[in-house]
Amino acid sequence: MSAVLEAVRAVRAGRAGETALLVKKLTDAERRALLPELQDLRKELRAAPWETPAQRSYPALQVAGAMCHSGAAAAATWIAGADMRWRQAPAETLLKALADRDTGWQADVARRLAARPVSADVSFELMAGLVRRSGCEVPVTDAYVVGWVRHIGHGWGRVPLVDRLRAEPDLTPLVNGLFELSDLGEVRWLFGDGPGSWQSALAELARTGTLDRKVIVDACVARLLRGGGPTDHRVFLPLLVQLALTRGEELERVADWTALARDAVSPVAAHAQSVLAALALDGELTARQLAEASEGLLFRAEKKLVRAQLVLLGKVLTREAASTAQLLPAVAQAFGHEDTQVQERALKLVERHVKRLAEDSAAQADIADAAEQLSPALRVRAAAALGIAPASAPEVYEEVLPPAPEPFRLAPAPDSAVELAEEVSALLASDGDVAAFERALDGLARHAHRDQDALREALEPVAATRWWQPDSSGRRYAEEHFDHNRRGLLNTENGLDLILATLSGEVSTAALFAALQRGPADHDCARHGFSRVIDVRFRELAYRIRTDPQPLLLATPSWSTGLLEPGDLVDRLDAYRRLGARVGDVDFAQALLRVRREDRTAALAAAGRASELGTPEGERLARWLAAGEPALPTSDRRTSGPRVLIESGEVLDLRADFPEAFRRLGRPFSVSDAVRYCYHWGQEDHQHWLATLPESRELVAVRLVHDLSEAALDDQRGMAAALPLLAESGGVAGEATQLCVAYGLGARHPEDRLAAVDALLVLAARGQLDAARLGADLGQLVQRGAVKPSRLAESARTAVAAGANTTIWEMLRHTLPVLLADLATAGTGSSGSVRGLGELLSIAAECAERSGARGDMPHLAQAAARRGSSRLAVQARRLLAALAEEAAA
């Protein structure tokens, strides 16, 4: 047993080499006795903070565990453990330690390690060493191939890459495995470009016969067809180019080029199109093959590819009249393209060659059917070219928007402490919504009041994994972190940690009381107010759990938006009265701010019931409900650099008879408050801001405007995630709400723009969108450089695809005059507010054509009168024609 203890001491000291020597001397029985000691040490290290000296034990622990496990599966699991990842033993040390195992065992371990995900970061040197020593077949897995690429890519002195690869004994299977990788993201940076790159090396090895050229070409094309990570084509496409396919090899793969031209990412599609174009111009593609390639390619969004294909089709049609019946219907596929300039190019081709189809009624019918997708003006031209009657006047347009999401009733808190613990664990593992958070908070209060010991026992597995658990020295991290002198604020995650630490006895009652009395640290940023409310709610609940548990939380919403039905609040106050429980000041204040007052009938009925309770809180609630809907403060618009911001006045309802943390929400809000840097919590708590004031979204929106401006002007990602929730919230959707949506529509990142479009559609479906104000705001923001026209155009087109033609027209009808005025002033159209104007005009024209909008637009005629065929001029003429078209009788 002394030998076992000596090995344990070596492991704890972190001496990996000495550990291997000591364990090698142990008998099988002694190794089995050592294993539980190693497992206990591993649990101890997992719970210890990262910076503790004990972490140095990991390499020796990895060696000892690998040697003590007799089974290959157990040994591989031990070696590749997640906790071993960052402090692994040297591969050579592990290989020496395992050298006495039979080759079959080593091969099994190698295969099991290679089967691990790439993220497990298993040492390639270890896997390769086990393969080499066991003589087994190389395991071509993602982990092994990625490890090999890293190993080769890091270089062997000055040896060229091609020579390093040529010296690899398992080159063929590993290169084949390279084409089978699910994603090159882990090693993409190693491939590079130029003469010394992997692509040039593989092409050279294929040229000299070291690698089978046909196999490499087939694998490369197959990988491009399969796709992969977002940047994988930057490796495989240059390789395909460097392989320099012969004309015969290109002809063998016509079907592949067709599929790539239709569906591959843009650079790959462009290459495939160029190959097909060369074959077609040399007469080596049949008309049918060219038509098949064109039909898919002409639906692509990349206008450059579509235009190039139309040019190719025009050349072939001019040269080969016999191909007209097959190619001209393919050209007509472009009639459905979203860009009307593309539609017009396709129509010109049809007009030029359609006379050849005089005897082919089937082809003419196909083209006539496709012409229904053209814009109205082009549809008339197509009818004239085809010799058919123009389409009858369309029915009066009626906009059909996606239905707005309906709020849902919150389910009661879990009746079982175990079920509640599961929900708390899920909340800590991910960002839960308001409903999940509020249910869990109410459940914690109820179970702490009902049976605190049972709650503590159910939460013990959750609490055991938290960062604030004491370490081996007994240091109480929770007491330090949640001490009242700490200046940070609690958010929804570490607030739950405070509750868990309180239940576990890791925070003293004195610290909880001091924090509650002192309140959160003050900050200059007025946006900080919502975070203060969240903070004091947690601190009050934690203190009450320790001293006077509440039977339930008054502020728990009735609805997913944060709204609380007045009847529900009266029932809860009645329960407090019957139980003789003391109402929490913070809990009651939050309940008042959530209670529904817009429904006057329900509010007045509940006010009568509340006054009959005969309690101070009942009387306060009755007065609050009888006072009517919350009043909006005065507001003013101010500018700060390119930003347009909103200032708001004082909210008197929130300035009296509320705890101090809530009063800040009623303070005036100025531009200096908006732009001042602070440590307020980020967008992950914006949904809880809205749930704090579910009937006063303007008070939230005015504090969100600056954050949303960062989504448009800076590289802030995710700031617009709260916009759909803002649209679903209650109260007036005033100028602050509309301005938030305007910034979101021009956000830098696509996911933020999509969230803004969702908000726009929700507001429109609820009849709360002020399209005129939103459009005017966007005009001002584009003019000031806060919103780029190209981003706004993308957002507008997304909304149009959802059916919002009238809504977007009403918006752009107030945006475009501002930009057209800039165009008239700039003359050449070079100013920042003018770039991208052609795309906005195109969307406006499309919406006007579909919705039947008519009328004048300031400065549009001047833009339409510009010479040339620029997108701006063409689309200005199109919009002018649509607005001037006589309404259908």
PDB file of N, CA, C and O in Angstrom, residues 707-751:
ATOM      1  N   ASP A 707     -29.026  52.030 -27.444  1.00  0.00           N
ATOM      2  CA  ASP A 707     -28.515  50.681 -27.679  1.00  0.00           C
ATOM      3  C   ASP A 707     -28.803  50.231 -29.108  1.00  0.00           C
ATOM      4  O   ASP A 707     -27.963  49.611 -29.766  1.00  0.00           O
ATOM      5  N   LEU A 708     -29.990  50.554 -29.600  1.00  0.00           N
ATOM      6  CA  LEU A 708     -30.331  50.189 -30.983  1.00  0.00           C
ATOM      7  C   LEU A 708     -29.511  50.976 -31.996  1.00  0.00           C
ATOM      8  O   LEU A 708     -29.171  50.471 -33.077  1.00  0.00           O
ATOM      9  N   SER A 709     -29.153  52.223 -31.654  1.00  0.00           N
ATOM     10  CA  SER A 709     -28.309  52.996 -32.575  1.00  0.00           C
ATOM     11  C   SER A 709     -26.931  52.360 -32.709  1.00  0.00           C
ATOM     12  O   SER A 709     -26.304  52.438 -33.762  1.00  0.00           O
ATOM     13  N   GLU A 710     -26.461  51.699 -31.635  1.00  0.00           N
ATOM     14  CA  GLU A 710     -25.173  51.005 -31.711  1.00  0.00           C
ATOM     15  C   GLU A 710     -25.246  49.811 -32.658  1.00  0.00           C
ATOM     16  O   GLU A 710     -24.252  49.438 -33.276  1.00  0.00           O
ATOM     17  N   ALA A 711     -26.427  49.202 -32.765  1.00  0.00           N
ATOM     18  CA  ALA A 711     -26.586  48.087 -33.707  1.00  0.00           C
ATOM     19  C   ALA A 711     -26.430  48.561 -35.142  1.00  0.00           C
ATOM     20  O   ALA A 711     -25.995  47.803 -36.018  1.00  0.00           O
ATOM     21  N   ALA A 712     -26.806  49.822 -35.414  1.00  0.00           N
ATOM     22  CA  ALA A 712     -26.701  50.365 -36.770  1.00  0.00           C
ATOM     23  C   ALA A 712     -25.351  50.999 -37.034  1.00  0.00           C
ATOM     24  O   ALA A 712     -24.785  50.859 -38.122  1.00  0.00           O
ATOM     25  N   LEU A 713     -24.811  51.710 -36.048  1.00  0.00           N
ATOM     26  CA  LEU A 713     -23.595  52.501 -36.261  1.00  0.00           C
ATOM     27  C   LEU A 713     -22.326  51.755 -35.890  1.00  0.00           C
ATOM     28  O   LEU A 713     -21.264  52.031 -36.444  1.00  0.00           O
ATOM     29  N   ASP A 714     -22.420  50.846 -34.932  1.00  0.00           N
ATOM     30  CA  ASP A 714     -21.232  50.151 -34.444  1.00  0.00           C
ATOM     31  C   ASP A 714     -21.356  48.663 -34.753  1.00  0.00           C
ATOM     32  O   ASP A 714     -22.259  48.230 -35.455  1.00  0.00           O
ATOM     33  N   ASP A 715     -20.467  47.885 -34.173  1.00  0.00           N
ATOM     34  CA  ASP A 715     -20.445  46.451 -34.463  1.00  0.00           C
ATOM     35  C   ASP A 715     -21.177  45.659 -33.383  1.00  0.00           C
ATOM     36  O   ASP A 715     -20.864  44.500 -33.143  1.00  0.00           O
ATOM     37  N   GLN A 716     -22.124  46.273 -32.710  1.00  0.00           N
ATOM     38  CA  GLN A 716     -22.844  45.590 -31.646  1.00  0.00           C
ATOM     39  C   GLN A 716     -23.817  44.572 -32.248  1.00  0.00           C
ATOM     40  O   GLN A 716     -24.625  44.912 -33.101  1.00  0.00           O
ATOM     41  N   ARG A 717     -23.732  43.361 -31.798  1.00  0.00           N
ATOM     42  CA  ARG A 717     -24.581  42.285 -32.296  1.00  0.00           C
ATOM     43  C   ARG A 717     -25.612  41.899 -31.235  1.00  0.00           C
ATOM     44  O   ARG A 717     -25.300  41.836 -30.053  1.00  0.00           O
ATOM     45  N   GLY A 718     -26.833  41.630 -31.660  1.00  0.00           N
ATOM     46  CA  GLY A 718     -27.863  41.146 -30.749  1.00  0.00           C
ATOM     47  C   GLY A 718     -28.660  42.222 -30.056  1.00  0.00           C
ATOM     48  O   GLY A 718     -29.571  41.927 -29.291  1.00  0.00           O
ATOM     49  N   MET A 719     -28.339  43.507 -30.321  1.00  0.00           N
ATOM     50  CA  MET A 719     -29.042  44.587 -29.637  1.00  0.00           C
ATOM     51  C   MET A 719     -30.527  44.629 -30.018  1.00  0.00           C
ATOM     52  O   MET A 719     -31.356  45.092 -29.240  1.00  0.00           O
ATOM     53  N   ALA A 720     -30.861  44.164 -31.206  1.00  0.00           N
ATOM     54  CA  ALA A 720     -32.250  44.260 -31.671  1.00  0.00           C
ATOM     55  C   ALA A 720     -33.091  43.060 -31.262  1.00  0.00           C
ATOM     56  O   ALA A 720     -34.267  42.988 -31.625  1.00  0.00           O
ATOM     57  N   ALA A 721     -32.530  42.147 -30.484  1.00  0.00           N
ATOM     58  CA  ALA A 721     -33.277  40.942 -30.119  1.00  0.00           C
ATOM     59  C   ALA A 721     -34.550  41.269 -29.350  1.00  0.00           C
ATOM     60  O   ALA A 721     -35.522  40.508 -29.392  1.00  0.00           O
ATOM     61  N   ALA A 722     -34.551  42.399 -28.646  1.00  0.00           N
ATOM     62  CA  ALA A 722     -35.723  42.763 -27.839  1.00  0.00           C
ATOM     63  C   ALA A 722     -36.812  43.437 -28.660  1.00  0.00           C
ATOM     64  O   ALA A 722     -37.914  43.657 -28.138  1.00  0.00           O
ATOM     65  N   LEU A 723     -36.555  43.783 -29.917  1.00  0.00           N
ATOM     66  CA  LEU A 723     -37.551  44.537 -30.690  1.00  0.00           C
ATOM     67  C   LEU A 723     -38.872  43.794 -30.872  1.00  0.00           C
ATOM     68  O   LEU A 723     -39.939  44.397 -30.725  1.00  0.00           O
ATOM     69  N   PRO A 724     -38.886  42.506 -31.207  1.00  0.00           N
ATOM     70  CA  PRO A 724     -40.186  41.828 -31.293  1.00  0.00           C
ATOM     71  C   PRO A 724     -40.953  41.864 -29.975  1.00  0.00           C
ATOM     72  O   PRO A 724     -42.176  42.004 -29.967  1.00  0.00           O
ATOM     73  N   LEU A 725     -40.230  41.760 -28.858  1.00  0.00           N
ATOM     74  CA  LEU A 725     -40.882  41.826 -27.550  1.00  0.00           C
ATOM     75  C   LEU A 725     -41.418  43.231 -27.292  1.00  0.00           C
ATOM     76  O   LEU A 725     -42.482  43.398 -26.686  1.00  0.00           O
ATOM     77  N   LEU A 726     -40.678  44.237 -27.741  1.00  0.00           N
ATOM     78  CA  LEU A 726     -41.159  45.617 -27.614  1.00  0.00           C
ATOM     79  C   LEU A 726     -42.455  45.792 -28.401  1.00  0.00           C
ATOM     80  O   LEU A 726     -43.394  46.450 -27.937  1.00  0.00           O
ATOM     81  N   ALA A 727     -42.512  45.194 -29.582  1.00  0.00           N
ATOM     82  CA  ALA A 727     -43.721  45.296 -30.405  1.00  0.00           C
ATOM     83  C   ALA A 727     -44.893  44.565 -29.766  1.00  0.00           C
ATOM     84  O   ALA A 727     -46.048  44.974 -29.922  1.00  0.00           O
ATOM     85  N   GLU A 728     -44.629  43.476 -29.063  1.00  0.00           N
ATOM     86  CA  GLU A 728     -45.692  42.703 -28.426  1.00  0.00           C
ATOM     87  C   GLU A 728     -46.127  43.303 -27.099  1.00  0.00           C
ATOM     88  O   GLU A 728     -47.147  42.887 -26.536  1.00  0.00           O
ATOM     89  N   SER A 729     -45.363  44.261 -26.571  1.00  0.00           N
ATOM     90  CA  SER A 729     -45.655  44.837 -25.267  1.00  0.00           C
ATOM     91  C   SER A 729     -46.882  45.736 -25.343  1.00  0.00           C
ATOM     92  O   SER A 729     -47.489  45.930 -26.394  1.00  0.00           O
ATOM     93  N   GLY A 730     -47.264  46.331 -24.196  1.00  0.00           N
ATOM     94  CA  GLY A 730     -48.466  47.140 -24.125  1.00  0.00           C
ATOM     95  C   GLY A 730     -48.166  48.617 -24.008  1.00  0.00           C
ATOM     96  O   GLY A 730     -47.030  49.041 -23.838  1.00  0.00           O
ATOM     97  N   GLY A 731     -49.200  49.420 -24.096  1.00  0.00           N
ATOM     98  CA  GLY A 731     -49.046  50.866 -24.033  1.00  0.00           C
ATOM     99  C   GLY A 731     -48.895  51.470 -25.412  1.00  0.00           C
ATOM    100  O   GLY A 731     -48.865  50.782 -26.436  1.00  0.00           O
ATOM    101  N   VAL A 732     -48.788  52.784 -25.434  1.00  0.00           N
ATOM    102  CA  VAL A 732     -48.663  53.517 -26.700  1.00  0.00           C
ATOM    103  C   VAL A 732     -47.354  53.170 -27.387  1.00  0.00           C
ATOM    104  O   VAL A 732     -46.301  53.105 -26.752  1.00  0.00           O
ATOM    105  N   ALA A 733     -47.410  52.943 -28.700  1.00  0.00           N
ATOM    106  CA  ALA A 733     -46.197  52.745 -29.506  1.00  0.00           C
ATOM    107  C   ALA A 733     -45.841  54.091 -30.113  1.00  0.00           C
ATOM    108  O   ALA A 733     -46.166  54.376 -31.270  1.00  0.00           O
ATOM    109  N   GLY A 734     -45.184  54.924 -29.337  1.00  0.00           N
ATOM    110  CA  GLY A 734     -44.907  56.294 -29.741  1.00  0.00           C
ATOM    111  C   GLY A 734     -43.620  56.450 -30.513  1.00  0.00           C
ATOM    112  O   GLY A 734     -43.088  55.492 -31.086  1.00  0.00           O
ATOM    113  N   GLU A 735     -43.083  57.675 -30.497  1.00  0.00           N
ATOM    114  CA  GLU A 735     -41.931  57.961 -31.350  1.00  0.00           C
ATOM    115  C   GLU A 735     -40.684  57.211 -30.923  1.00  0.00           C
ATOM    116  O   GLU A 735     -39.846  56.878 -31.766  1.00  0.00           O
ATOM    117  N   ALA A 736     -40.523  56.904 -29.639  1.00  0.00           N
ATOM    118  CA  ALA A 736     -39.351  56.146 -29.210  1.00  0.00           C
ATOM    119  C   ALA A 736     -39.407  54.718 -29.755  1.00  0.00           C
ATOM    120  O   ALA A 736     -38.398  54.177 -30.219  1.00  0.00           O
ATOM    121  N   THR A 737     -40.587  54.114 -29.714  1.00  0.00           N
ATOM    122  CA  THR A 737     -40.750  52.754 -30.252  1.00  0.00           C
ATOM    123  C   THR A 737     -40.484  52.739 -31.752  1.00  0.00           C
ATOM    124  O   THR A 737     -39.762  51.864 -32.264  1.00  0.00           O
ATOM    125  N   GLN A 738     -41.038  53.697 -32.470  1.00  0.00           N
ATOM    126  CA  GLN A 738     -40.832  53.743 -33.921  1.00  0.00           C
ATOM    127  C   GLN A 738     -39.365  53.978 -34.253  1.00  0.00           C
ATOM    128  O   GLN A 738     -38.829  53.388 -35.201  1.00  0.00           O
ATOM    129  N   LEU A 739     -38.685  54.805 -33.466  1.00  0.00           N
ATOM    130  CA  LEU A 739     -37.270  55.095 -33.718  1.00  0.00           C
ATOM    131  C   LEU A 739     -36.419  53.859 -33.445  1.00  0.00           C
ATOM    132  O   LEU A 739     -35.434  53.601 -34.155  1.00  0.00           O
ATOM    133  N   CYS A 740     -36.786  53.083 -32.414  1.00  0.00           N
ATOM    134  CA  CYS A 740     -36.072  51.825 -32.154  1.00  0.00           C
ATOM    135  C   CYS A 740     -36.165  50.895 -33.358  1.00  0.00           C
ATOM    136  O   CYS A 740     -35.174  50.292 -33.787  1.00  0.00           O
ATOM    137  N   VAL A 741     -37.360  50.773 -33.918  1.00  0.00           N
ATOM    138  CA  VAL A 741     -37.550  49.915 -35.089  1.00  0.00           C
ATOM    139  C   VAL A 741     -36.741  50.448 -36.276  1.00  0.00           C
ATOM    140  O   VAL A 741     -36.136  49.679 -37.032  1.00  0.00           O
ATOM    141  N   ALA A 742     -36.699  51.768 -36.431  1.00  0.00           N
ATOM    142  CA  ALA A 742     -35.952  52.366 -37.538  1.00  0.00           C
ATOM    143  C   ALA A 742     -34.474  52.003 -37.452  1.00  0.00           C
ATOM    144  O   ALA A 742     -33.855  51.596 -38.449  1.00  0.00           O
ATOM    145  N   TYR A 743     -33.893  52.135 -36.261  1.00  0.00           N
ATOM    146  CA  TYR A 743     -32.482  51.751 -36.107  1.00  0.00           C
ATOM    147  C   TYR A 743     -32.291  50.258 -36.384  1.00  0.00           C
ATOM    148  O   TYR A 743     -31.315  49.846 -37.004  1.00  0.00           O
ATOM    149  N   GLY A 744     -33.240  49.428 -35.906  1.00  0.00           N
ATOM    150  CA  GLY A 744     -33.116  47.992 -36.112  1.00  0.00           C
ATOM    151  C   GLY A 744     -33.156  47.611 -37.582  1.00  0.00           C
ATOM    152  O   GLY A 744     -32.437  46.711 -38.018  1.00  0.00           O
ATOM    153  N   LEU A 745     -33.985  48.305 -38.373  1.00  0.00           N
ATOM    154  CA  LEU A 745     -34.059  48.005 -39.807  1.00  0.00           C
ATOM    155  C   LEU A 745     -32.743  48.299 -40.515  1.00  0.00           C
ATOM    156  O   LEU A 745     -32.477  47.740 -41.586  1.00  0.00           O
ATOM    157  N   GLY A 746     -31.935  49.170 -39.932  1.00  0.00           N
ATOM    158  CA  GLY A 746     -30.632  49.489 -40.521  1.00  0.00           C
ATOM    159  C   GLY A 746     -29.471  48.895 -39.757  1.00  0.00           C
ATOM    160  O   GLY A 746     -28.331  49.345 -39.917  1.00  0.00           O
ATOM    161  N   ALA A 747     -29.732  47.881 -38.922  1.00  0.00           N
ATOM    162  CA  ALA A 747     -28.668  47.283 -38.115  1.00  0.00           C
ATOM    163  C   ALA A 747     -27.619  46.618 -38.997  1.00  0.00           C
ATOM    164  O   ALA A 747     -27.891  46.196 -40.120  1.00  0.00           O
ATOM    165  N   ARG A 748     -26.437  46.505 -38.462  1.00  0.00           N
ATOM    166  CA  ARG A 748     -25.321  45.958 -39.245  1.00  0.00           C
ATOM    167  C   ARG A 748     -25.460  44.460 -39.495  1.00  0.00           C
ATOM    168  O   ARG A 748     -25.171  43.969 -40.582  1.00  0.00           O
ATOM    169  N   HIS A 749     -25.926  43.719 -38.488  1.00  0.00           N
ATOM    170  CA  HIS A 749     -25.938  42.260 -38.589  1.00  0.00           C
ATOM    171  C   HIS A 749     -27.311  41.760 -39.051  1.00  0.00           C
ATOM    172  O   HIS A 749     -28.350  42.249 -38.604  1.00  0.00           O
ATOM    173  N   PRO A 750     -27.341  40.761 -39.926  1.00  0.00           N
ATOM    174  CA  PRO A 750     -28.611  40.291 -40.501  1.00  0.00           C
ATOM    175  C   PRO A 750     -29.623  39.834 -39.467  1.00  0.00           C
ATOM    176  O   PRO A 750     -30.817  40.078 -39.620  1.00  0.00           O
ATOM    177  N   GLU A 751     -29.151  39.158 -38.395  1.00  0.00           N
ATOM    178  CA  GLU A 751     -30.110  38.674 -37.407  1.00  0.00           C
ATOM    179  C   GLU A 751     -30.805  39.821 -36.682  1.00  0.00           C
ATOM    180  O   GLU A 751     -31.978  39.707 -36.279  1.00  0.00           O
TER     181      GLU A 751
END
